[in-house]
Coordinates of C-alpha atoms in Angstrom, one line a residue:
D1 CA -21.2 23.9 20.5
L2 CA -20.5 27.1 18.4
V3 CA -17.4 28.0 20.1
V4 CA -15.7 24.6 19.8
H5 CA -16.9 24.4 16.2
R6 CA -15.3 28.1 15.4
R7 CA -11.9 26.3 16.6
C8 CA -11.8 24.1 13.4
H9 CA -11.5 27.4 11.4
T10 CA -9.6 29.2 14.0
G11 CA -7.1 26.4 14.6
E12 CA -7.2 27.4 18.0
K13 CA -6.3 24.6 20.4
P14 CA -6.9 25.9 24.4
Y15 CA -6.3 22.6 26.0
P16 CA -2.3 21.7 26.2
C17 CA -1.1 18.1 27.3
G18 CA 1.7 18.6 30.4
L19 CA 3.3 15.6 29.0
C20 CA 4.3 16.5 25.6
D21 CA 3.8 19.1 23.2
Y22 CA 0.4 18.2 21.7
R23 CA -2.6 20.8 21.9
G24 CA -6.5 19.8 22.0
A25 CA -9.2 21.9 20.5
T26 CA -11.1 20.6 23.7
S27 CA -11.2 18.9 26.9
S28 CA -12.6 15.2 26.0
H29 CA -9.5 15.2 23.0
L30 CA -7.0 16.2 25.3
A31 CA -8.2 13.7 27.8
K32 CA -8.2 10.9 25.0
H33 CA -4.9 11.8 24.1
V34 CA -3.6 10.8 27.6
R35 CA -5.4 7.8 27.6
V36 CA -3.6 6.6 24.4
H37 CA -0.4 7.9 24.8
H38 CA 0.6 8.1 28.4
T39 CA -1.5 6.0 30.4
G40 CA 0.3 3.0 32.0
A41 CA 0.3 -0.6 32.1
G42 CA -2.7 -2.8 31.1
L43 CA -3.5 -0.9 27.8
E44 CA -1.3 -3.2 25.4
C45 CA -2.5 -6.5 24.2
D46 CA 0.4 -9.2 25.3
L47 CA -0.7 -11.2 22.1
C48 CA -0.6 -9.0 19.3
G49 CA 0.5 -5.4 20.8
F50 CA -2.4 -3.8 20.4
R51 CA -3.0 -0.6 22.3
G52 CA -6.4 0.2 24.2
L53 CA -7.9 3.5 24.9
D54 CA -9.1 2.1 28.2
R55 CA -8.9 -1.3 30.0
R56 CA -12.6 -1.7 28.9
H57 CA -11.4 -1.3 25.3
M58 CA -8.5 -3.8 26.2
L59 CA -11.0 -6.2 27.4
A60 CA -13.5 -6.1 24.5
H61 CA -10.2 -6.5 22.3
R62 CA -9.0 -9.5 23.6
K63 CA -12.7 -11.3 24.0
A64 CA -13.1 -10.5 20.1
R65 CA -9.6 -11.5 18.6
H66 CA -8.0 -14.0 21.2
A67 CA -11.0 -15.8 23.1
P68 CA -11.0 -19.4 22.2
R69 CA -13.6 -20.3 19.4
P70 CA -15.5 -23.4 18.7
L71 CA -13.5 -25.4 16.0
H72 CA -15.1 -27.4 13.0
P73 CA -12.9 -30.6 12.1
C74 CA -12.4 -31.4 8.5
P75 CA -13.5 -35.2 8.0
T76 CA -10.8 -36.0 5.6
C77 CA -7.8 -34.6 6.9
S78 CA -6.4 -33.0 10.3
F79 CA -7.5 -29.7 9.3
Q80 CA -9.5 -27.5 11.8
A81 CA -11.9 -24.3 10.7
S82 CA -13.2 -21.8 13.3
T83 CA -16.6 -21.3 11.1
K84 CA -18.7 -23.5 9.2
G85 CA -17.8 -21.7 6.4
Q86 CA -14.3 -21.7 6.2
L87 CA -14.5 -25.6 6.6
T88 CA -17.0 -25.5 3.3
N89 CA -14.2 -23.4 1.6
H90 CA -11.3 -26.0 2.7
M91 CA -13.4 -29.1 1.6
K92 CA -13.3 -27.7 -1.8
V93 CA -9.6 -28.7 -1.9
H94 CA -10.5 -32.3 -1.3
V95 CA -13.1 -32.5 -4.3
K96 CA -10.8 -30.7 -6.6
L97 CA -8.5 -33.6 -6.0
T98 CA -10.7 -36.1 -7.0
S99 CA -12.7 -34.3 -9.6
L100 CA -9.7 -32.6 -11.7
A101 CA -7.6 -35.7 -11.2
C102 CA -6.7 -37.8 -14.5
D103 CA -8.1 -41.2 -15.1
Q104 CA -5.3 -42.6 -17.0
C105 CA -2.5 -41.3 -14.8
Q106 CA -1.8 -39.4 -11.3
F107 CA -2.0 -35.9 -13.1
V108 CA -4.3 -33.5 -11.1
G109 CA -5.3 -30.4 -13.2
A110 CA -5.5 -26.7 -12.0
N111 CA -8.8 -26.4 -13.8
R112 CA -10.9 -28.4 -16.1
S113 CA -9.5 -26.8 -18.9
K114 CA -6.1 -28.1 -18.0
L115 CA -7.4 -31.4 -17.1
E116 CA -9.0 -31.7 -20.7
A117 CA -6.1 -30.4 -22.5
H118 CA -3.9 -33.4 -20.5
K119 CA -6.2 -36.1 -21.3
R120 CA -5.4 -35.6 -25.5
K121 CA -1.9 -36.4 -24.6
H122 CA -3.5 -39.9 -23.9
T123 CA -6.1 -39.7 -26.8
G124 CA -4.0 -38.4 -29.4
E125 CA -6.9 -35.9 -29.9
R126 CA -6.0 -32.4 -31.9
P127 CA -9.4 -30.7 -32.3
Y128 CA -7.9 -27.4 -33.9
P129 CA -7.5 -27.3 -37.3
C130 CA -5.1 -25.0 -39.3
D131 CA -7.0 -23.4 -42.1
K132 CA -3.9 -23.0 -44.5
C133 CA -2.6 -26.4 -44.1
E134 CA -2.9 -29.8 -42.9
Y135 CA -1.6 -29.4 -39.0
R136 CA -4.0 -30.0 -36.2
A137 CA -3.2 -28.7 -32.7
A138 CA -4.2 -30.3 -29.3
T139 CA -4.8 -26.5 -27.8
R140 CA -5.8 -23.2 -29.2
G141 CA -2.8 -21.3 -28.2
S142 CA -0.7 -24.2 -29.6
L143 CA -2.9 -23.4 -33.3
N144 CA -2.2 -19.8 -32.7
V145 CA 2.0 -20.0 -32.5
H146 CA 1.5 -22.4 -35.5
A147 CA -0.7 -19.7 -37.8
K148 CA 2.0 -17.0 -37.7
I149 CA 4.1 -19.6 -40.2
H150 CA 1.8 -18.7 -42.7
M151 CA 1.9 -14.6 -42.3
A152 CA 3.7 -13.4 -45.1
K153 CA 2.8 -10.0 -44.3
K154 CA 5.5 -8.3 -42.3
P155 CA 4.9 -4.8 -42.5
F156 CA 7.6 -4.0 -39.7
V157 CA 10.8 -3.8 -41.6
C158 CA 14.4 -2.4 -40.1
E159 CA 15.7 0.6 -42.1
V160 CA 19.2 -0.5 -41.1
C161 CA 19.2 -4.2 -42.5
G162 CA 16.0 -5.0 -43.7
Y163 CA 15.0 -7.5 -41.7
S164 CA 11.4 -7.5 -41.6
T165 CA 8.4 -8.7 -38.8
V166 CA 5.1 -9.1 -38.0
N167 CA 4.5 -6.6 -35.2
R168 CA 6.1 -3.7 -33.6
T169 CA 7.4 -5.1 -30.4
R170 CA 9.7 -7.7 -32.4
L171 CA 11.2 -5.0 -34.4
R172 CA 12.2 -2.6 -31.7
R173 CA 14.0 -5.6 -29.8
H174 CA 15.9 -6.3 -33.1
M175 CA 16.9 -2.4 -33.1
W176 CA 18.5 -3.1 -29.7
V177 CA 21.4 -5.1 -31.7
H178 CA 22.3 -2.0 -34.2
N179 CA 22.1 0.5 -31.1
G180 CA 24.6 -1.5 -28.9
E181 CA 21.9 -2.0 -26.3
E182 CA 21.1 -5.8 -26.7
K183 CA 19.9 -5.9 -22.9
P184 CA 18.8 -2.5 -22.2
F185 CA 16.6 -3.4 -18.7
A186 CA 19.4 -3.5 -15.7
C187 CA 18.5 -4.6 -12.3
D188 CA 19.3 -1.7 -9.7
Q189 CA 20.7 -4.2 -7.0
C190 CA 22.8 -6.5 -8.7
S191 CA 24.6 -6.8 -12.5
Y192 CA 21.5 -8.4 -14.2
R193 CA 20.6 -7.4 -17.3
C194 CA 17.7 -8.4 -20.1
D195 CA 16.0 -7.5 -23.0
R196 CA 12.7 -7.6 -21.3
M197 CA 10.9 -5.6 -19.0
S198 CA 8.7 -8.6 -17.9
Y199 CA 11.9 -10.6 -17.6
L200 CA 13.4 -8.1 -15.2
E201 CA 10.3 -7.8 -13.1
I202 CA 10.3 -11.7 -12.4
H203 CA 14.3 -11.1 -11.5
Q204 CA 13.7 -8.5 -9.0
R205 CA 11.2 -11.0 -7.1
V206 CA 14.7 -12.6 -6.3
H207 CA 15.4 -10.0 -4.4
S208 CA 12.1 -9.0 -2.3
G209 CA 11.2 -12.2 -1.9
A210 CA 7.6 -12.4 -3.7
R211 CA 6.7 -15.8 -4.8
P212 CA 3.0 -14.9 -6.4
F213 CA 2.6 -18.3 -7.8
V214 CA 1.1 -20.9 -5.6
C215 CA 1.0 -24.6 -6.1
D216 CA -2.0 -25.7 -5.4
L217 CA -1.1 -29.5 -4.3
C218 CA 1.5 -28.3 -1.8
D219 CA 3.2 -25.4 -0.3
Y220 CA 5.7 -24.5 -3.0
R221 CA 5.5 -21.0 -4.0
A222 CA 7.1 -20.1 -7.5
I223 CA 8.6 -16.3 -8.5
S224 CA 7.3 -17.0 -12.5
K225 CA 4.6 -18.9 -13.9
A226 CA 7.2 -21.0 -15.7
Q227 CA 8.8 -21.9 -12.5
L228 CA 5.4 -23.2 -11.2
G229 CA 4.7 -25.0 -14.7
A230 CA 8.1 -27.0 -13.8
H231 CA 7.3 -27.6 -10.5
R232 CA 4.0 -28.9 -11.1
K233 CA 5.3 -31.2 -13.6
L234 CA 6.8 -33.0 -10.3
H235 CA 3.4 -33.7 -9.3
D236 CA 2.1 -35.0 -12.6
T237 CA 4.3 -38.2 -12.1
A238 CA 3.9 -38.7 -8.4
A239 CA 1.0 -40.6 -7.0
I240 CA -1.9 -39.3 -5.0
V241 CA -1.2 -41.1 -1.4
S242 CA -3.1 -40.9 1.8
C243 CA -2.5 -40.5 5.3
E244 CA -3.6 -44.1 7.1
L245 CA -4.4 -41.5 10.4
C246 CA -6.8 -39.0 9.0
G247 CA -6.9 -39.4 5.2
Y248 CA -5.2 -36.3 4.4
R249 CA -4.2 -36.7 0.1
V250 CA -1.2 -35.2 -1.4
A251 CA 0.7 -35.6 -4.2
G252 CA 4.1 -38.1 -3.5
E253 CA 5.6 -39.6 -0.4
R254 CA 7.5 -36.7 0.9
L255 CA 5.0 -34.4 1.2
L256 CA 3.0 -37.6 3.0
A257 CA 5.8 -37.9 5.2
M258 CA 6.1 -34.2 6.2
H259 CA 2.1 -34.2 6.6
R260 CA 2.7 -37.3 9.1
K261 CA 5.2 -35.4 11.5
T262 CA 1.9 -33.3 12.1
H263 CA 0.6 -36.1 14.3
D264 CA 3.2 -36.1 16.6
R265 CA 3.8 -32.6 16.9
I266 CA 1.5 -31.2 19.7
D267 CA 3.4 -30.9 23.1
P268 CA 1.5 -32.1 25.8
A269 CA 2.5 -29.2 28.1
R270 CA 0.9 -27.0 25.4
P271 CA -2.4 -28.8 24.3
S272 CA -4.0 -25.8 22.9
L273 CA -1.5 -25.6 20.0
L274 CA -3.4 -25.6 16.7
A275 CA -1.0 -27.4 14.0
C276 CA -1.3 -27.1 10.1
G277 CA -1.8 -30.4 8.4
M278 CA 0.3 -29.7 5.5
C279 CA 3.7 -28.0 7.0
E280 CA 5.3 -27.5 10.6
F281 CA 3.1 -24.4 11.6
T282 CA 1.6 -24.5 14.7
T283 CA -0.1 -21.4 16.8
G284 CA -2.2 -20.6 19.5
T285 CA -5.2 -19.1 17.7
A286 CA -7.8 -20.3 15.3
Q287 CA -7.6 -16.9 13.3
N288 CA -3.8 -17.0 12.7
L289 CA -4.0 -21.0 11.7
R290 CA -7.1 -20.1 9.4
R291 CA -4.6 -17.3 8.0
H292 CA -1.6 -19.4 7.6
R293 CA -3.8 -22.3 6.1
A294 CA -4.9 -19.9 3.1
N295 CA -1.4 -19.9 1.9
H296 CA -1.3 -23.6 1.0
T297 CA -5.4 -23.9 0.0
G298 CA -5.4 -20.2 -2.2
A299 CA -8.9 -19.8 -0.7
R300 CA -9.6 -16.0 -1.2
P301 CA -13.4 -16.0 -0.9
Y302 CA -13.6 -12.2 -0.4
A303 CA -13.5 -10.6 -4.0
C304 CA -13.8 -6.5 -4.8
A305 CA -16.5 -5.9 -7.0
L306 CA -14.6 -3.1 -8.9
C307 CA -11.2 -4.9 -9.6
D308 CA -9.4 -8.3 -9.3
Y309 CA -8.5 -8.3 -6.0
R310 CA -9.4 -11.2 -3.6
T311 CA -8.8 -11.9 -0.1
S312 CA -9.0 -14.5 2.6
E313 CA -9.8 -12.2 5.4
R314 CA -13.0 -9.8 5.1
N315 CA -11.2 -7.0 7.0
Y316 CA -8.7 -6.8 4.5
L317 CA -11.2 -6.5 1.7
A318 CA -12.8 -3.6 3.8
A319 CA -9.6 -2.1 3.7
H320 CA -8.4 -2.4 0.4
Q321 CA -11.7 -0.9 -0.8
A322 CA -10.6 2.6 0.6
V323 CA -8.0 2.7 -2.6
H324 CA -11.4 2.8 -4.7
T325 CA -13.4 5.1 -2.3
G326 CA -10.5 7.2 -1.1
R327 CA -11.5 6.9 2.2
R328 CA -9.0 7.6 4.9
P329 CA -11.2 7.0 8.4
Y330 CA -8.3 6.9 10.7
A331 CA -6.7 10.1 11.7
C332 CA -3.6 11.3 13.7
E333 CA -4.6 13.7 16.7
Q334 CA -1.2 15.2 16.7
C335 CA -0.6 15.5 12.7
H336 CA -2.3 15.8 9.4
Y337 CA -1.6 11.7 8.9
T338 CA -4.6 9.7 7.9
T339 CA -4.9 6.1 6.6
A340 CA -7.2 3.5 5.8
Y341 CA -5.7 0.7 8.3
K342 CA -6.1 1.0 12.3
S343 CA -3.2 -0.8 12.4
C344 CA -1.2 1.6 10.6
L345 CA -2.5 4.2 12.8
A346 CA -1.6 2.6 15.8
E347 CA 1.9 2.3 14.4
H348 CA 2.3 5.8 13.2
A349 CA 1.4 7.2 16.8
L350 CA 4.1 6.0 18.2
R351 CA 6.5 8.4 16.4
H352 CA 4.8 10.9 18.6
T353 CA 5.8 9.0 21.8
N354 CA 9.1 8.0 20.8
H355 CA 8.1 4.6 21.9
A356 CA 9.9 1.6 20.4
P357 CA 8.6 -1.4 21.4
F358 CA 10.0 -3.9 18.5
L359 CA 13.4 -4.8 19.9
C360 CA 15.7 -7.3 17.6
D361 CA 16.6 -10.3 19.5
S362 CA 20.1 -10.7 17.7
C363 CA 21.1 -6.7 18.8
D364 CA 20.2 -3.6 20.3
Y365 CA 18.0 -2.5 17.1
R366 CA 14.8 -1.3 18.2
T367 CA 12.0 0.6 16.3
S368 CA 8.4 1.5 16.5
H369 CA 7.8 -0.1 13.4
R370 CA 6.9 -4.1 12.8
S371 CA 7.7 -3.9 9.3
A372 CA 10.9 -2.0 9.8
L373 CA 12.0 -4.4 12.5
R374 CA 11.2 -7.3 9.7
R375 CA 13.4 -5.5 7.0
H376 CA 16.0 -5.0 9.6
K377 CA 16.3 -8.9 10.0
D378 CA 16.3 -9.7 6.8
K379 CA 19.3 -7.3 6.0
Q380 CA 21.2 -7.8 8.9
H381 CA 20.8 -11.2 10.3
P382 CA 19.4 -13.2 7.6
Q383 CA 21.1 -16.7 8.7
T384 CA 18.6 -16.4 11.9
Q385 CA 15.5 -16.1 9.8

């Protein structure tokens, strides 16, 4: 009504909480606050930590997130999908292994163009001729590198020693020699120095643990394209072998041996566990298995229409789109904090209650943030990870 609306302008909050400093503008706001922050047991999910507004809300959460779902088995390997769409995406992995395989050796290409470039190693074909000499290249990239030999014009000249080059970046890098800064880019976590920002960005992944480049033939992850390329050469000479129990195909006996262990892994005492067919991972829910399997397959079916972002989960895409719209629909009732993520709001709300549910199993440390506990373990107890 009008009286309640006017409180938006006056800031009046006449309904105080008897258990903390919170004040509500309406009695319903106060009632909701008490349910969320001061109601007892039964409102926190024992499987994921989600907090419900009331018991009915919690039951709806458990049914939506943790109820068993029908599984769709892969006819080629041991993978089980929770939806038909997920199974369709998974089957593309098997199709790719056969459609992108070289018919003269064991090489499997990351895409069609990589396979065609590889086949030229067998045929000796060099379809890209240089228009300045008799040189011919197997790839367009190799031709571009060669073409620089013929570039007589080098407009960027060093005023100190007369060195000349074809681009400004090389001249700038050369000038570091005269300035005594051959390696001006320094890591702020160790003594590493380099002469290119791109090299520093790759190095810093050693500290952060980020490995964004994923092998599409196994679960290996690399910190750079070059490292991934070196790893892929291992698959070039490794035979594609099949599991005799389920037909699962992988490059090399070592990875096949790892896969075979999954057939003996299910614990009879816990038959509900779902196992990943490509590593040692097991879980009690199909959703967790689906998310984990995306690390192996690289499947990212949900794409943002405004940028290059892709993800394996529909809800991740919805949250990402807030970056473009600026929409932050989840607001804290006790302060001005807003967020695009419901999970972030739930974690933030713990600050107002002094509740710290995340405990370290190696020491007395406890926190209200799951991410803070993860950072603590990585720093203080890396040997347990």
